[in-house]
Amino acid sequence: MRIVSLLPSTTEILFAIGAGDQVVGVTFECDFPAEARTRRIVSTSAMPEGLAPAEIDAYVAGAMARGEDLYHLSADALADLDADLVVTQDLCAVCAVDVSVVDDALAHLGCTAEVLTIDPHTLDEVLGSIVTLGSATGHLAAAAALVAAQRTRLDAVRARVAGRPRPRVMLLEWTDPPYAPGHWVPEMISAAGGEPLLGKPGAKSERVLWESVHEAEPEVVVCAPCGYDRAGAQALADELVASGVLPAGVPVHAVDANAAWARPGTRLVDGVEELAAILHPA
């Protein structure tokens, strides 16, 4: 089977379950594991490089209003790869190539590849997507074992923080403008022994006002901007602290959003474990 993965998270999962050798095409964002960077890149961003968070937000809003795609999918690259399976999403037009774009490209090429849409909204659905990919690629046993190991790690964290005070956590999925967390992220905060503020489990992340952040009275702020690694998140966290928009005296922690928060892959458990250590160090 020849697989094209149009999501960094599914690329990560495919390699983790032993299907990495079958992956022939990836996106420009597929950077984990490092071996994924050796595969053909079939989609790139339409967004200019070097934009600040407010500029990115404005660009995305404008493109969405005009009905423009945020990603370029290379039909020529798809044709050359002769894929049997294309993995994509219908969850967030900002995150990756939309499934309708993939369908149109394959129809144009006359390609009969199966299109598998992965759209997890919750932590359980993320784990379920690992099983789905395992079943679709002939690696079901490895996928089931990986999910079992992840559930064991999550249960261990929940047991460690059970009965302890739950700090009020304001996780920012974007910083300018501020966005409260959605999808699986509030569940991750709860599993780590915190109380998620403003965000709703399983729902989309929402733009909020700084006044709302203050009124929520967070005890911890976590900077996890979608699309940023730890260094990038730290730089934005430093800017927030310097600007004075955050509640005074509240500790601010920057995390690797790409690795362990924004992408629904195999490393979300890493994020839960890290946050649990931050909230409950002893």
CSV table of C-alpha atoms in Angstrom, one decimal:
chain,number,residue,atom,x,y,z
A,1,MET,CA,0.0,0.0,0.0
A,2,ARG,CA,1.2,3.5,-0.9
A,3,ILE,CA,0.0,6.2,1.5
A,4,VAL,CA,-0.1,9.9,1.2
A,5,SER,CA,-0.7,11.6,4.6
A,6,LEU,CA,-2.0,15.2,4.5
A,7,LEU,CA,-1.8,15.7,8.2
A,8,PRO,CA,1.2,15.9,10.5
A,9,SER,CA,-0.7,14.0,13.2
A,10,THR,CA,-1.6,11.0,10.9
A,11,THR,CA,2.0,10.9,9.5
A,12,GLU,CA,3.2,10.6,13.1
A,13,ILE,CA,0.7,7.9,13.8
A,14,LEU,CA,1.5,5.9,10.7
A,15,PHE,CA,5.2,5.8,11.6
A,16,ALA,CA,4.4,4.9,15.2
A,17,ILE,CA,2.3,1.9,14.2
A,18,GLY,CA,4.9,0.6,11.7
A,19,ALA,CA,3.4,1.9,8.5
A,20,GLY,CA,6.1,4.5,7.9
A,21,ASP,CA,7.7,2.5,5.0
A,22,GLN,CA,4.3,2.7,3.2
A,23,VAL,CA,4.1,6.5,3.4
A,24,VAL,CA,5.2,8.1,0.1
A,25,GLY,CA,3.8,11.6,0.4
A,26,VAL,CA,3.5,14.1,3.2
A,27,THR,CA,2.9,17.8,3.9
A,28,PHE,CA,5.4,20.6,4.5
A,29,GLU,CA,4.5,20.5,8.1
A,30,CYS,CA,5.1,16.7,8.6
A,31,ASP,CA,8.3,16.9,10.7
A,32,PHE,CA,7.9,14.0,13.2
A,33,PRO,CA,9.5,11.6,13.1
A,34,ALA,CA,12.5,13.0,11.3
A,35,GLU,CA,12.3,10.3,8.7
A,36,ALA,CA,9.0,11.9,7.5
A,37,ARG,CA,11.0,14.7,6.1
A,38,THR,CA,12.5,12.4,3.5
A,39,ARG,CA,9.1,11.8,1.8
A,40,ARG,CA,7.7,13.7,-1.1
A,41,ILE,CA,6.0,16.9,-0.1
A,42,VAL,CA,2.6,17.3,-1.8
A,43,SER,CA,1.1,20.2,0.0
A,44,THR,CA,2.4,23.6,1.0
A,45,SER,CA,1.0,26.7,2.7
A,46,ALA,CA,-0.5,29.6,0.8
A,47,MET,CA,0.3,31.9,3.7
A,48,PRO,CA,3.3,34.3,3.5
A,49,GLU,CA,6.2,33.5,5.9
A,50,GLY,CA,7.2,35.6,8.8
A,51,LEU,CA,3.8,36.9,9.9
A,52,ALA,CA,3.1,37.9,13.5
A,53,PRO,CA,0.1,36.2,15.2
A,54,ALA,CA,-2.2,39.1,14.6
A,55,GLU,CA,-1.2,39.2,10.9
A,56,ILE,CA,-1.8,35.4,10.6
A,57,ASP,CA,-5.2,35.8,12.1
A,58,ALA,CA,-6.1,38.6,9.7
A,59,TYR,CA,-4.7,36.6,6.7
A,60,VAL,CA,-6.7,33.5,7.6
A,61,ALA,CA,-9.9,35.5,8.2
A,62,GLY,CA,-9.5,37.2,4.9
A,63,ALA,CA,-8.8,34.0,3.0
A,64,MET,CA,-11.8,32.3,4.6
A,65,ALA,CA,-14.1,35.2,3.8
A,66,ARG,CA,-13.0,35.1,0.1
A,67,GLY,CA,-13.4,31.3,-0.1
A,68,GLU,CA,-9.6,30.9,-0.8
A,69,ASP,CA,-7.7,27.8,0.2
A,70,LEU,CA,-4.9,28.1,2.8
A,71,TYR,CA,-3.0,25.2,1.3
A,72,HIS,CA,-1.7,24.3,-2.1
A,73,LEU,CA,-2.1,20.7,-3.1
A,74,SER,CA,0.2,19.5,-5.9
A,75,ALA,CA,-1.8,17.4,-8.3
A,76,ASP,CA,1.4,16.6,-10.2
A,77,ALA,CA,3.0,15.2,-7.1
A,78,LEU,CA,-0.1,13.1,-6.3
A,79,ALA,CA,-0.1,11.7,-9.9
A,80,ASP,CA,3.5,10.6,-9.7
A,81,LEU,CA,3.1,8.9,-6.3
A,82,ASP,CA,0.3,6.5,-7.5
A,83,ALA,CA,-1.2,6.4,-4.0
A,84,ASP,CA,-3.6,3.7,-2.8
A,85,LEU,CA,-4.7,5.6,0.3
A,86,VAL,CA,-4.8,9.4,1.0
A,87,VAL,CA,-5.4,10.4,4.6
A,88,THR,CA,-6.9,13.8,5.1
A,89,GLN,CA,-9.3,15.8,7.4
A,90,ASP,CA,-12.5,17.7,7.5
A,91,LEU,CA,-12.0,19.2,10.9
A,92,CYS,CA,-10.3,22.6,10.4
A,93,ALA,CA,-9.6,24.4,7.1
A,94,VAL,CA,-6.8,26.3,8.9
A,95,CYS,CA,-5.0,23.1,9.9
A,96,ALA,CA,-4.6,21.1,6.6
A,97,VAL,CA,-5.9,20.5,3.1
A,98,ASP,CA,-9.7,20.1,3.1
A,99,VAL,CA,-11.1,16.8,2.0
A,100,SER,CA,-13.1,18.4,-0.8
A,101,VAL,CA,-9.8,19.7,-2.3
A,102,VAL,CA,-8.4,16.2,-2.2
A,103,ASP,CA,-11.5,14.7,-3.8
A,104,ASP,CA,-11.4,17.3,-6.6
A,105,ALA,CA,-7.7,16.6,-7.3
A,106,LEU,CA,-8.1,12.9,-7.4
A,107,ALA,CA,-11.1,13.1,-9.7
A,108,HIS,CA,-9.1,15.4,-12.0
A,109,LEU,CA,-6.3,12.9,-12.1
A,110,GLY,CA,-8.6,9.9,-12.5
A,111,CYS,CA,-7.0,8.5,-9.4
A,112,THR,CA,-8.9,5.7,-7.6
A,113,ALA,CA,-7.1,6.0,-4.3
A,114,GLU,CA,-9.2,5.6,-1.2
A,115,VAL,CA,-9.6,8.8,0.8
A,116,LEU,CA,-9.7,8.3,4.6
A,117,THR,CA,-10.9,11.3,6.6
A,118,ILE,CA,-9.6,11.6,10.2
A,119,ASP,CA,-11.6,14.1,12.3
A,120,PRO,CA,-11.1,13.6,16.0
A,121,HIS,CA,-12.7,16.1,18.3
A,122,THR,CA,-12.0,14.4,21.7
A,123,LEU,CA,-9.2,12.5,23.4
A,124,ASP,CA,-11.0,9.2,22.9
A,125,GLU,CA,-11.6,10.0,19.3
A,126,VAL,CA,-7.8,10.7,18.8
A,127,LEU,CA,-7.0,7.3,20.3
A,128,GLY,CA,-9.7,5.8,18.1
A,129,SER,CA,-8.1,7.4,15.0
A,130,ILE,CA,-5.0,5.4,15.7
A,131,VAL,CA,-7.0,2.2,15.6
A,132,THR,CA,-8.7,3.4,12.4
A,133,LEU,CA,-5.4,4.0,10.7
A,134,GLY,CA,-4.1,0.6,11.9
A,135,SER,CA,-7.1,-1.2,10.4
A,136,ALA,CA,-6.8,0.7,7.1
A,137,THR,CA,-3.1,-0.1,6.7
A,138,GLY,CA,-2.8,-3.6,8.0
A,139,HIS,CA,-1.2,-2.6,11.3
A,140,LEU,CA,-4.2,-3.1,13.6
A,141,ALA,CA,-2.3,-5.1,16.3
A,142,ALA,CA,0.4,-2.5,16.6
A,143,ALA,CA,-2.2,0.3,16.7
A,144,ALA,CA,-4.2,-1.4,19.4
A,145,ALA,CA,-1.0,-2.0,21.5
A,146,LEU,CA,-0.1,1.7,21.1
A,147,VAL,CA,-3.5,2.8,22.2
A,148,ALA,CA,-3.4,0.5,25.2
A,149,ALA,CA,-0.1,1.9,26.2
A,150,GLN,CA,-1.3,5.5,25.9
A,151,ARG,CA,-4.4,4.7,28.0
A,152,THR,CA,-2.2,3.2,30.7
A,153,ARG,CA,-0.1,6.4,30.8
A,154,LEU,CA,-3.2,8.6,31.0
A,155,ASP,CA,-4.6,6.5,33.8
A,156,ALA,CA,-1.4,6.8,35.7
A,157,VAL,CA,-1.5,10.6,35.5
A,158,ARG,CA,-5.1,10.7,36.6
A,159,ALA,CA,-4.4,8.4,39.5
A,160,ARG,CA,-1.4,10.6,40.6
A,161,VAL,CA,-3.4,13.8,40.6
A,162,ALA,CA,-6.6,12.4,42.0
A,163,GLY,CA,-7.9,14.2,45.1
A,164,ARG,CA,-5.5,17.1,44.8
A,165,PRO,CA,-6.5,20.7,44.4
A,166,ARG,CA,-7.2,21.5,40.7
A,167,PRO,CA,-5.5,24.8,39.6
A,168,ARG,CA,-7.5,27.0,37.3
A,169,VAL,CA,-5.7,26.8,33.9
A,170,MET,CA,-6.1,29.3,31.0
A,171,LEU,CA,-4.5,27.6,28.0
A,172,LEU,CA,-4.1,29.9,25.0
A,173,GLU,CA,-4.4,28.3,21.6
A,174,TRP,CA,-3.6,31.6,20.1
A,175,THR,CA,-2.2,34.8,21.5
A,176,ASP,CA,-3.3,37.7,19.3
A,177,PRO,CA,-6.2,37.6,19.5
A,178,PRO,CA,-6.5,35.2,22.4
A,179,TYR,CA,-8.2,31.9,21.8
A,180,ALA,CA,-9.6,29.5,24.4
A,181,PRO,CA,-8.9,25.8,23.9
A,182,GLY,CA,-11.3,23.4,22.3
A,183,HIS,CA,-11.5,19.8,21.0
A,184,TRP,CA,-9.3,17.5,23.0
A,185,VAL,CA,-7.3,20.2,24.9
A,186,PRO,CA,-9.7,20.8,27.8
A,187,GLU,CA,-9.8,17.1,28.5
A,188,MET,CA,-6.0,17.0,28.5
A,189,ILE,CA,-6.0,19.8,31.2
A,190,SER,CA,-8.5,17.9,33.3
A,191,ALA,CA,-6.5,14.7,33.0
A,192,ALA,CA,-3.4,16.6,34.2
A,193,GLY,CA,-5.2,17.7,37.3
A,194,GLY,CA,-6.3,21.2,36.3
A,195,GLU,CA,-9.6,23.0,35.7
A,196,PRO,CA,-9.8,24.2,32.1
A,197,LEU,CA,-11.1,27.7,31.7
A,198,LEU,CA,-13.3,29.2,29.0
A,199,GLY,CA,-12.8,26.3,26.5
A,200,LYS,CA,-15.3,23.5,25.9
A,201,PRO,CA,-14.3,19.9,25.5
A,202,GLY,CA,-15.1,18.6,22.0
A,203,ALA,CA,-16.0,22.0,20.6
A,204,LYS,CA,-14.0,24.4,18.4
A,205,SER,CA,-11.5,26.7,20.0
A,206,GLU,CA,-13.1,30.2,20.5
A,207,ARG,CA,-11.8,33.7,20.3
A,208,VAL,CA,-12.1,35.4,23.7
A,209,LEU,CA,-11.4,38.8,25.2
A,210,TRP,CA,-8.6,39.6,27.5
A,211,GLU,CA,-11.3,40.8,29.9
A,212,SER,CA,-12.8,37.3,29.9
A,213,VAL,CA,-9.4,35.8,30.7
A,214,HIS,CA,-9.0,38.1,33.7
A,215,GLU,CA,-12.6,37.4,34.9
A,216,ALA,CA,-11.9,33.7,34.7
A,217,GLU,CA,-9.2,34.2,37.4
A,218,PRO,CA,-6.6,31.7,36.2
A,219,GLU,CA,-4.0,30.4,38.5
A,220,VAL,CA,-1.8,29.2,35.6
A,221,VAL,CA,-1.5,30.4,32.0
A,222,VAL,CA,-0.3,27.9,29.4
A,223,CYS,CA,0.9,29.4,26.1
A,224,ALA,CA,0.3,26.7,23.4
A,225,PRO,CA,-0.2,28.6,20.1
A,226,CYS,CA,-1.3,26.3,17.2
A,227,GLY,CA,1.6,25.9,14.7
A,228,TYR,CA,4.4,26.8,17.1
A,229,ASP,CA,7.1,24.7,18.7
A,230,ARG,CA,8.4,25.3,22.2
A,231,ALA,CA,10.8,28.1,21.3
A,232,GLY,CA,8.2,29.9,19.3
A,233,ALA,CA,5.6,29.5,22.1
A,234,GLN,CA,8.2,30.8,24.6
A,235,ALA,CA,8.8,33.9,22.5
A,236,LEU,CA,5.1,34.7,22.3
A,237,ALA,CA,4.7,34.0,26.1
A,238,ASP,CA,7.5,36.5,26.7
A,239,GLU,CA,5.7,39.0,24.6
A,240,LEU,CA,2.4,38.5,26.5
A,241,VAL,CA,4.1,39.0,29.8
A,242,ALA,CA,5.9,42.1,28.6
A,243,SER,CA,2.7,43.6,27.2
A,244,GLY,CA,0.8,43.4,30.5
A,245,VAL,CA,-2.3,41.9,29.0
A,246,LEU,CA,-2.2,38.8,31.4
A,247,PRO,CA,-3.5,38.8,35.0
A,248,ALA,CA,-0.7,40.1,37.2
A,249,GLY,CA,1.3,37.5,39.2
A,250,VAL,CA,0.0,34.5,37.3
A,251,PRO,CA,2.8,32.0,36.2
A,252,VAL,CA,3.1,31.5,32.5
A,253,HIS,CA,4.3,28.3,30.9
A,254,ALA,CA,5.2,27.8,27.2
A,255,VAL,CA,4.8,24.4,25.8
A,256,ASP,CA,5.5,22.7,22.4
A,257,ALA,CA,2.1,23.0,20.9
A,258,ASN,CA,3.0,21.3,17.7
A,259,ALA,CA,4.4,18.2,19.4
A,260,ALA,CA,2.0,17.7,22.3
A,261,TRP,CA,-1.2,19.8,22.1
A,262,ALA,CA,-2.4,21.1,18.7
A,263,ARG,CA,-1.8,17.9,16.6
A,264,PRO,CA,-4.1,15.0,17.5
A,265,GLY,CA,-1.3,12.4,17.3
A,266,THR,CA,0.6,10.0,19.5
A,267,ARG,CA,2.3,12.7,21.7
A,268,LEU,CA,-0.8,14.2,23.4
A,269,VAL,CA,-0.1,12.0,26.4
A,270,ASP,CA,3.3,13.8,26.6
A,271,GLY,CA,1.5,17.1,27.0
A,272,VAL,CA,-0.7,15.7,29.7
A,273,GLU,CA,2.3,14.4,31.6
A,274,GLU,CA,4.2,17.6,31.3
A,275,LEU,CA,1.2,19.7,32.4
A,276,ALA,CA,0.6,17.4,35.4
A,277,ALA,CA,4.3,18.0,36.4
A,278,ILE,CA,3.7,21.7,36.2
A,279,LEU,CA,0.5,21.8,38.1
A,280,HIS,CA,1.5,19.1,40.7
A,281,PRO,CA,5.3,19.0,40.9
A,282,ALA,CA,5.4,17.2,44.2
